[in-house]
Amino acid sequence: MPADTLNICQVSLARDIPIIIENYKRFKKIYKKIKIFIICPKSQIKQFKTHLKIKDIKIINEKKIISIKKFKNLFEKLSSKTKYKKKIEKRINWYYQQILKISFIIQFIKINKENIIIWDADTIILKKFDFFKSNKSILYGTFFEFHKPYYLTNKKILKKQPDYFISFLNQFIAITVKEGIFLSKIFLKKKNYPVSKISYFVSKTILESIFKQ
């Protein structure tokens, strides 16, 4: 892919297809060169390919990253000793989505050595954003939401808290190659595991951090 291509990752369901189409049109008007990677369930791939016959969009089977079955099996194994298991289990599909996003961007950067953006599939871009500057991602935050467990989990994984407790629960986040490599070292414990193993270690690290907190 050309160096000036804007790479975008989305975890989506078929219900989001109309929004994805509209969002694609708007991204093209603003940025010209884009590539969208849509991660979806195997059962919905045919629907996506039927409605999204666009060269700039690539459909990816979520099972190629990690299947929901494998993720749930790991969840069961790691959650056996926590009294909060039932509460967390209610949100297991949401956690699975986050694992898919994080695992994919680490895999993508490891293979392609290019920056990438995670973009919520139910969100349409309305104006131009600057996502990167001087090989760093530009951070966008809000003061309208503070969820303490997120910071506790982050501290467990990253070993430190942010300087300012601003919420980064936005509809998008940009990740540079340097930042992707940093995440890779965190989740893989600095070992050079193959790409196929990344999702397992991302899942294990995040789930263990949640249960311990």
PDB file of C-alpha atoms in Angstrom:
ATOM      1  CA  MET A   1       0.000   0.000   0.000  1.00  0.00           C
ATOM      2  CA  PRO A   2       1.195   3.552  -0.712  1.00  0.00           C
ATOM      3  CA  ALA A   3       2.796   5.281   2.260  1.00  0.00           C
ATOM      4  CA  ASP A   4       0.156   8.044   2.206  1.00  0.00           C
ATOM      5  CA  THR A   5      -2.780   5.618   2.366  1.00  0.00           C
ATOM      6  CA  LEU A   6      -4.995   6.001   5.426  1.00  0.00           C
ATOM      7  CA  ASN A   7      -5.556   2.515   6.875  1.00  0.00           C
ATOM      8  CA  ILE A   8      -8.777   2.004   8.832  1.00  0.00           C
ATOM      9  CA  CYS A   9      -9.836  -1.008  10.892  1.00  0.00           C
ATOM     10  CA  GLN A  10     -13.439  -1.771  11.900  1.00  0.00           C
ATOM     11  CA  VAL A  11     -15.098  -4.651  13.749  1.00  0.00           C
ATOM     12  CA  SER A  12     -18.553  -4.805  12.218  1.00  0.00           C
ATOM     13  CA  LEU A  13     -21.817  -6.695  11.866  1.00  0.00           C
ATOM     14  CA  ALA A  14     -23.986  -6.821   8.747  1.00  0.00           C
ATOM     15  CA  ARG A  15     -26.437  -4.341  10.273  1.00  0.00           C
ATOM     16  CA  ASP A  16     -23.696  -1.682   9.924  1.00  0.00           C
ATOM     17  CA  ILE A  17     -23.317  -2.061   6.140  1.00  0.00           C
ATOM     18  CA  PRO A  18     -25.385   1.066   5.190  1.00  0.00           C
ATOM     19  CA  ILE A  19     -23.332   3.167   7.635  1.00  0.00           C
ATOM     20  CA  ILE A  20     -20.067   1.678   6.339  1.00  0.00           C
ATOM     21  CA  ILE A  21     -20.993   2.600   2.761  1.00  0.00           C
ATOM     22  CA  GLU A  22     -21.849   6.175   3.706  1.00  0.00           C
ATOM     23  CA  ASN A  23     -18.736   6.479   5.841  1.00  0.00           C
ATOM     24  CA  TYR A  24     -16.555   5.153   3.006  1.00  0.00           C
ATOM     25  CA  LYS A  25     -17.901   7.832   0.637  1.00  0.00           C
ATOM     26  CA  ARG A  26     -17.154  10.579   3.152  1.00  0.00           C
ATOM     27  CA  PHE A  27     -13.657   9.275   3.921  1.00  0.00           C
ATOM     28  CA  LYS A  28     -12.882   9.200   0.183  1.00  0.00           C
ATOM     29  CA  LYS A  29     -13.929  12.825  -0.233  1.00  0.00           C
ATOM     30  CA  ILE A  30     -11.696  13.911   2.644  1.00  0.00           C
ATOM     31  CA  TYR A  31      -8.610  11.698   2.352  1.00  0.00           C
ATOM     32  CA  LYS A  32      -8.648  10.272  -1.215  1.00  0.00           C
ATOM     33  CA  LYS A  33      -6.379   7.273  -0.545  1.00  0.00           C
ATOM     34  CA  ILE A  34      -7.867   4.943   2.054  1.00  0.00           C
ATOM     35  CA  LYS A  35      -7.968   1.231   2.827  1.00  0.00           C
ATOM     36  CA  ILE A  36     -10.661  -0.155   5.123  1.00  0.00           C
ATOM     37  CA  PHE A  37     -10.292  -3.519   6.851  1.00  0.00           C
ATOM     38  CA  ILE A  38     -13.604  -4.890   8.085  1.00  0.00           C
ATOM     39  CA  ILE A  39     -13.509  -7.721  10.622  1.00  0.00           C
ATOM     40  CA  CYS A  40     -16.767  -9.651  10.785  1.00  0.00           C
ATOM     41  CA  PRO A  41     -18.249 -13.055  11.715  1.00  0.00           C
ATOM     42  CA  LYS A  42     -17.734 -15.856   9.202  1.00  0.00           C
ATOM     43  CA  SER A  43     -21.512 -16.240   8.838  1.00  0.00           C
ATOM     44  CA  GLN A  44     -21.831 -12.645   7.539  1.00  0.00           C
ATOM     45  CA  ILE A  45     -18.905 -12.518   5.113  1.00  0.00           C
ATOM     46  CA  LYS A  46     -21.133 -13.233   2.105  1.00  0.00           C
ATOM     47  CA  GLN A  47     -23.423 -10.310   2.993  1.00  0.00           C
ATOM     48  CA  PHE A  48     -20.479  -7.955   3.322  1.00  0.00           C
ATOM     49  CA  LYS A  49     -18.916  -9.041   0.035  1.00  0.00           C
ATOM     50  CA  THR A  50     -22.260  -8.750  -1.769  1.00  0.00           C
ATOM     51  CA  HIS A  51     -22.865  -5.168  -0.643  1.00  0.00           C
ATOM     52  CA  LEU A  52     -19.280  -3.927  -0.434  1.00  0.00           C
ATOM     53  CA  LYS A  53     -17.755  -4.641  -3.830  1.00  0.00           C
ATOM     54  CA  ILE A  54     -15.220  -1.862  -3.353  1.00  0.00           C
ATOM     55  CA  LYS A  55     -11.491  -2.286  -4.019  1.00  0.00           C
ATOM     56  CA  ASP A  56     -10.585  -0.134  -1.018  1.00  0.00           C
ATOM     57  CA  ILE A  57     -12.437  -2.441   1.393  1.00  0.00           C
ATOM     58  CA  LYS A  58     -11.105  -5.801   2.555  1.00  0.00           C
ATOM     59  CA  ILE A  59     -13.346  -8.210   4.476  1.00  0.00           C
ATOM     60  CA  ILE A  60     -11.641 -10.324   7.164  1.00  0.00           C
ATOM     61  CA  ASN A  61     -13.065 -13.391   8.897  1.00  0.00           C
ATOM     62  CA  GLU A  62     -12.812 -12.772  12.655  1.00  0.00           C
ATOM     63  CA  LYS A  63     -11.891 -16.440  13.159  1.00  0.00           C
ATOM     64  CA  LYS A  64      -8.575 -15.748  11.410  1.00  0.00           C
ATOM     65  CA  ILE A  65      -7.701 -13.465  14.321  1.00  0.00           C
ATOM     66  CA  ILE A  66      -9.286 -15.489  17.124  1.00  0.00           C
ATOM     67  CA  SER A  67     -12.626 -17.303  17.154  1.00  0.00           C
ATOM     68  CA  ILE A  68     -15.279 -16.451  19.721  1.00  0.00           C
ATOM     69  CA  LYS A  69     -15.127 -20.096  20.836  1.00  0.00           C
ATOM     70  CA  LYS A  70     -11.400 -19.917  21.612  1.00  0.00           C
ATOM     71  CA  PHE A  71     -11.867 -16.594  23.354  1.00  0.00           C
ATOM     72  CA  LYS A  72     -14.705 -17.942  25.515  1.00  0.00           C
ATOM     73  CA  ASN A  73     -12.666 -21.040  26.375  1.00  0.00           C
ATOM     74  CA  LEU A  74      -9.806 -18.828  27.554  1.00  0.00           C
ATOM     75  CA  PHE A  75     -12.310 -16.691  29.462  1.00  0.00           C
ATOM     76  CA  GLU A  76     -13.635 -19.774  31.270  1.00  0.00           C
ATOM     77  CA  LYS A  77     -10.145 -20.953  32.131  1.00  0.00           C
ATOM     78  CA  LEU A  78      -8.951 -17.625  33.526  1.00  0.00           C
ATOM     79  CA  SER A  79     -12.162 -16.591  35.298  1.00  0.00           C
ATOM     80  CA  SER A  80     -12.679 -19.736  37.369  1.00  0.00           C
ATOM     81  CA  LYS A  81     -11.493 -18.108  40.601  1.00  0.00           C
ATOM     82  CA  THR A  82     -13.151 -14.702  40.370  1.00  0.00           C
ATOM     83  CA  LYS A  83     -16.453 -13.948  42.096  1.00  0.00           C
ATOM     84  CA  TYR A  84     -17.212 -11.331  39.427  1.00  0.00           C
ATOM     85  CA  LYS A  85     -17.297 -13.859  36.617  1.00  0.00           C
ATOM     86  CA  LYS A  86     -21.050 -13.602  35.962  1.00  0.00           C
ATOM     87  CA  LYS A  87     -20.978  -9.806  35.796  1.00  0.00           C
ATOM     88  CA  ILE A  88     -18.072  -9.777  33.369  1.00  0.00           C
ATOM     89  CA  GLU A  89     -19.550 -12.616  31.324  1.00  0.00           C
ATOM     90  CA  LYS A  90     -22.534 -10.413  30.406  1.00  0.00           C
ATOM     91  CA  ARG A  91     -20.135  -8.219  28.436  1.00  0.00           C
ATOM     92  CA  ILE A  92     -18.032 -10.969  26.904  1.00  0.00           C
ATOM     93  CA  ASN A  93     -18.977 -10.036  23.317  1.00  0.00           C
ATOM     94  CA  TRP A  94     -17.858  -6.453  23.951  1.00  0.00           C
ATOM     95  CA  TYR A  95     -14.510  -7.689  25.284  1.00  0.00           C
ATOM     96  CA  TYR A  96     -14.200  -9.953  22.257  1.00  0.00           C
ATOM     97  CA  GLN A  97     -14.611  -6.955  19.953  1.00  0.00           C
ATOM     98  CA  GLN A  98     -11.801  -5.114  21.751  1.00  0.00           C
ATOM     99  CA  ILE A  99      -9.532  -8.162  21.489  1.00  0.00           C
ATOM    100  CA  LEU A 100     -10.198  -8.365  17.739  1.00  0.00           C
ATOM    101  CA  LYS A 101      -9.313  -4.687  17.255  1.00  0.00           C
ATOM    102  CA  ILE A 102      -6.147  -4.696  19.344  1.00  0.00           C
ATOM    103  CA  SER A 103      -4.910  -8.025  17.960  1.00  0.00           C
ATOM    104  CA  PHE A 104      -5.520  -6.961  14.372  1.00  0.00           C
ATOM    105  CA  ILE A 105      -3.705  -3.627  14.620  1.00  0.00           C
ATOM    106  CA  ILE A 106      -0.676  -5.292  16.254  1.00  0.00           C
ATOM    107  CA  GLN A 107      -0.665  -7.969  13.529  1.00  0.00           C
ATOM    108  CA  PHE A 108      -1.123  -5.343  10.808  1.00  0.00           C
ATOM    109  CA  ILE A 109       1.737  -3.159  12.015  1.00  0.00           C
ATOM    110  CA  LYS A 110       4.014  -6.163  12.521  1.00  0.00           C
ATOM    111  CA  ILE A 111       3.440  -7.256   8.890  1.00  0.00           C
ATOM    112  CA  ASN A 112       2.969  -3.973   7.014  1.00  0.00           C
ATOM    113  CA  LYS A 113       4.943  -1.435   9.070  1.00  0.00           C
ATOM    114  CA  GLU A 114       2.205   1.167   8.500  1.00  0.00           C
ATOM    115  CA  ASN A 115       0.075   3.380  10.740  1.00  0.00           C
ATOM    116  CA  ILE A 116      -3.566   2.439  11.236  1.00  0.00           C
ATOM    117  CA  ILE A 117      -6.801   3.807  12.744  1.00  0.00           C
ATOM    118  CA  ILE A 118      -9.476   1.932  14.682  1.00  0.00           C
ATOM    119  CA  TRP A 119     -12.857   3.402  13.743  1.00  0.00           C
ATOM    120  CA  ASP A 120     -16.241   2.476  15.260  1.00  0.00           C
ATOM    121  CA  ALA A 121     -18.450   0.850  12.624  1.00  0.00           C
ATOM    122  CA  ASP A 122     -21.546   2.794  13.697  1.00  0.00           C
ATOM    123  CA  THR A 123     -19.851   6.170  13.270  1.00  0.00           C
ATOM    124  CA  ILE A 124     -19.743   8.438  10.193  1.00  0.00           C
ATOM    125  CA  ILE A 125     -16.933  10.966   9.757  1.00  0.00           C
ATOM    126  CA  LEU A 126     -18.217  14.563   9.412  1.00  0.00           C
ATOM    127  CA  LYS A 127     -15.011  16.561   8.992  1.00  0.00           C
ATOM    128  CA  LYS A 128     -11.294  16.091   8.510  1.00  0.00           C
ATOM    129  CA  PHE A 129      -9.161  14.977  11.455  1.00  0.00           C
ATOM    130  CA  ASP A 130      -5.402  15.025  11.703  1.00  0.00           C
ATOM    131  CA  PHE A 131      -4.583  11.560  12.994  1.00  0.00           C
ATOM    132  CA  PHE A 132      -0.776  11.635  12.932  1.00  0.00           C
ATOM    133  CA  LYS A 133       2.022  14.168  13.329  1.00  0.00           C
ATOM    134  CA  SER A 134       5.805  13.618  13.423  1.00  0.00           C
ATOM    135  CA  ASN A 135       5.420   9.824  13.643  1.00  0.00           C
ATOM    136  CA  LYS A 136       3.132  10.110  16.653  1.00  0.00           C
ATOM    137  CA  SER A 137      -0.612   9.676  16.917  1.00  0.00           C
ATOM    138  CA  ILE A 138      -2.632  12.744  17.846  1.00  0.00           C
ATOM    139  CA  LEU A 139      -4.687  12.056  20.969  1.00  0.00           C
ATOM    140  CA  TYR A 140      -8.327  13.091  21.205  1.00  0.00           C
ATOM    141  CA  GLY A 141     -10.007  12.936  24.607  1.00  0.00           C
ATOM    142  CA  THR A 142     -13.088  14.060  26.486  1.00  0.00           C
ATOM    143  CA  PHE A 143     -13.925  15.130  30.041  1.00  0.00           C
ATOM    144  CA  PHE A 144     -17.445  13.697  29.830  1.00  0.00           C
ATOM    145  CA  GLU A 145     -16.710  10.130  30.897  1.00  0.00           C
ATOM    146  CA  PHE A 146     -14.536   8.596  33.587  1.00  0.00           C
ATOM    147  CA  HIS A 147     -14.594   4.833  34.128  1.00  0.00           C
ATOM    148  CA  LYS A 148     -12.145   3.906  36.883  1.00  0.00           C
ATOM    149  CA  PRO A 149     -11.833   0.164  36.034  1.00  0.00           C
ATOM    150  CA  TYR A 150     -10.334   1.092  32.646  1.00  0.00           C
ATOM    151  CA  TYR A 151      -7.505   2.924  34.363  1.00  0.00           C
ATOM    152  CA  LEU A 152      -6.934   0.073  36.818  1.00  0.00           C
ATOM    153  CA  THR A 153      -6.694  -2.396  33.947  1.00  0.00           C
ATOM    154  CA  ASN A 154      -4.365  -0.095  32.014  1.00  0.00           C
ATOM    155  CA  LYS A 155      -2.121   0.302  35.044  1.00  0.00           C
ATOM    156  CA  LYS A 156      -1.882  -3.464  35.404  1.00  0.00           C
ATOM    157  CA  ILE A 157      -0.891  -3.837  31.741  1.00  0.00           C
ATOM    158  CA  LEU A 158       1.225  -0.706  31.186  1.00  0.00           C
ATOM    159  CA  LYS A 159       2.657  -0.405  34.730  1.00  0.00           C
ATOM    160  CA  LYS A 160       1.739   3.275  35.027  1.00  0.00           C
ATOM    161  CA  GLN A 161      -1.176   5.675  35.010  1.00  0.00           C
ATOM    162  CA  PRO A 162      -1.618   8.614  32.603  1.00  0.00           C
ATOM    163  CA  ASP A 163      -0.589  12.119  33.667  1.00  0.00           C
ATOM    164  CA  TYR A 164      -4.162  13.347  33.130  1.00  0.00           C
ATOM    165  CA  PHE A 165      -7.313  11.276  33.589  1.00  0.00           C
ATOM    166  CA  ILE A 166      -8.988  12.229  30.332  1.00  0.00           C
ATOM    167  CA  SER A 167     -11.300   9.684  28.744  1.00  0.00           C
ATOM    168  CA  PHE A 168     -10.184   8.351  25.370  1.00  0.00           C
ATOM    169  CA  LEU A 169     -13.486   6.544  24.776  1.00  0.00           C
ATOM    170  CA  ASN A 170     -13.949   8.178  21.395  1.00  0.00           C
ATOM    171  CA  GLN A 171     -15.231   6.765  18.120  1.00  0.00           C
ATOM    172  CA  PHE A 172     -11.683   6.342  16.823  1.00  0.00           C
ATOM    173  CA  ILE A 173      -8.066   5.983  17.848  1.00  0.00           C
ATOM    174  CA  ALA A 174      -4.899   6.249  15.770  1.00  0.00           C
ATOM    175  CA  ILE A 175      -1.868   3.992  16.237  1.00  0.00           C
ATOM    176  CA  THR A 176       1.561   4.595  14.717  1.00  0.00           C
ATOM    177  CA  VAL A 177       4.064   1.890  13.842  1.00  0.00           C
ATOM    178  CA  LYS A 178       6.163   2.865  16.878  1.00  0.00           C
ATOM    179  CA  GLU A 179       3.137   2.634  19.169  1.00  0.00           C
ATOM    180  CA  GLY A 180       2.123  -0.702  17.646  1.00  0.00           C
ATOM    181  CA  ILE A 181       5.590  -2.109  18.319  1.00  0.00           C
ATOM    182  CA  PHE A 182       5.346  -0.853  21.904  1.00  0.00           C
ATOM    183  CA  LEU A 183       2.006  -2.646  22.360  1.00  0.00           C
ATOM    184  CA  SER A 184       3.440  -5.777  20.809  1.00  0.00           C
ATOM    185  CA  LYS A 185       6.263  -5.827  23.381  1.00  0.00           C
ATOM    186  CA  ILE A 186       3.760  -5.326  26.214  1.00  0.00           C
ATOM    187  CA  PHE A 187       1.478  -8.165  25.173  1.00  0.00           C
ATOM    188  CA  LEU A 188       4.107 -10.596  23.890  1.00  0.00           C
ATOM    189  CA  LYS A 189       6.500  -9.997  26.799  1.00  0.00           C
ATOM    190  CA  LYS A 190       9.179  -8.862  24.314  1.00  0.00           C
ATOM    191  CA  LYS A 191       9.309 -12.334  22.742  1.00  0.00           C
ATOM    192  CA  ASN A 192       9.162 -12.682  18.982  1.00  0.00           C
ATOM    193  CA  TYR A 193       6.091 -14.895  18.732  1.00  0.00           C
ATOM    194  CA  PRO A 194       4.565 -15.518  15.280  1.00  0.00           C
ATOM    195  CA  VAL A 195       1.649 -13.353  14.160  1.00  0.00           C
ATOM    196  CA  SER A 196      -0.775 -16.244  14.708  1.00  0.00           C
ATOM    197  CA  LYS A 197      -0.045 -16.187  18.459  1.00  0.00           C
ATOM    198  CA  ILE A 198      -0.670 -12.468  19.003  1.00  0.00           C
ATOM    199  CA  SER A 199      -4.432 -12.701  19.654  1.00  0.00           C
ATOM    200  CA  TYR A 200      -3.925 -15.391  22.306  1.00  0.00           C
ATOM    201  CA  PHE A 201      -1.471 -13.290  24.318  1.00  0.00           C
ATOM    202  CA  VAL A 202      -3.552 -10.117  23.909  1.00  0.00           C
ATOM    203  CA  SER A 203      -6.607 -12.005  25.200  1.00  0.00           C
ATOM    204  CA  LYS A 204      -4.721 -13.595  28.078  1.00  0.00           C
ATOM    205  CA  THR A 205      -3.081 -10.365  29.230  1.00  0.00           C
ATOM    206  CA  ILE A 206      -6.280  -8.305  29.133  1.00  0.00           C
ATOM    207  CA  LEU A 207      -8.502 -10.925  30.761  1.00  0.00           C
ATOM    208  CA  GLU A 208      -5.990 -11.606  33.537  1.00  0.00           C
ATOM    209  CA  SER A 209      -5.690  -7.876  34.195  1.00  0.00           C
ATOM    210  CA  ILE A 210      -9.470  -7.477  34.412  1.00  0.00           C
ATOM    211  CA  PHE A 211      -9.913 -10.407  36.795  1.00  0.00           C
ATOM    212  CA  LYS A 212      -7.053  -9.321  39.054  1.00  0.00           C
ATOM    213  CA  GLN A 213      -8.458  -5.812  39.332  1.00  0.00           C
TER     214      GLN A 213
END
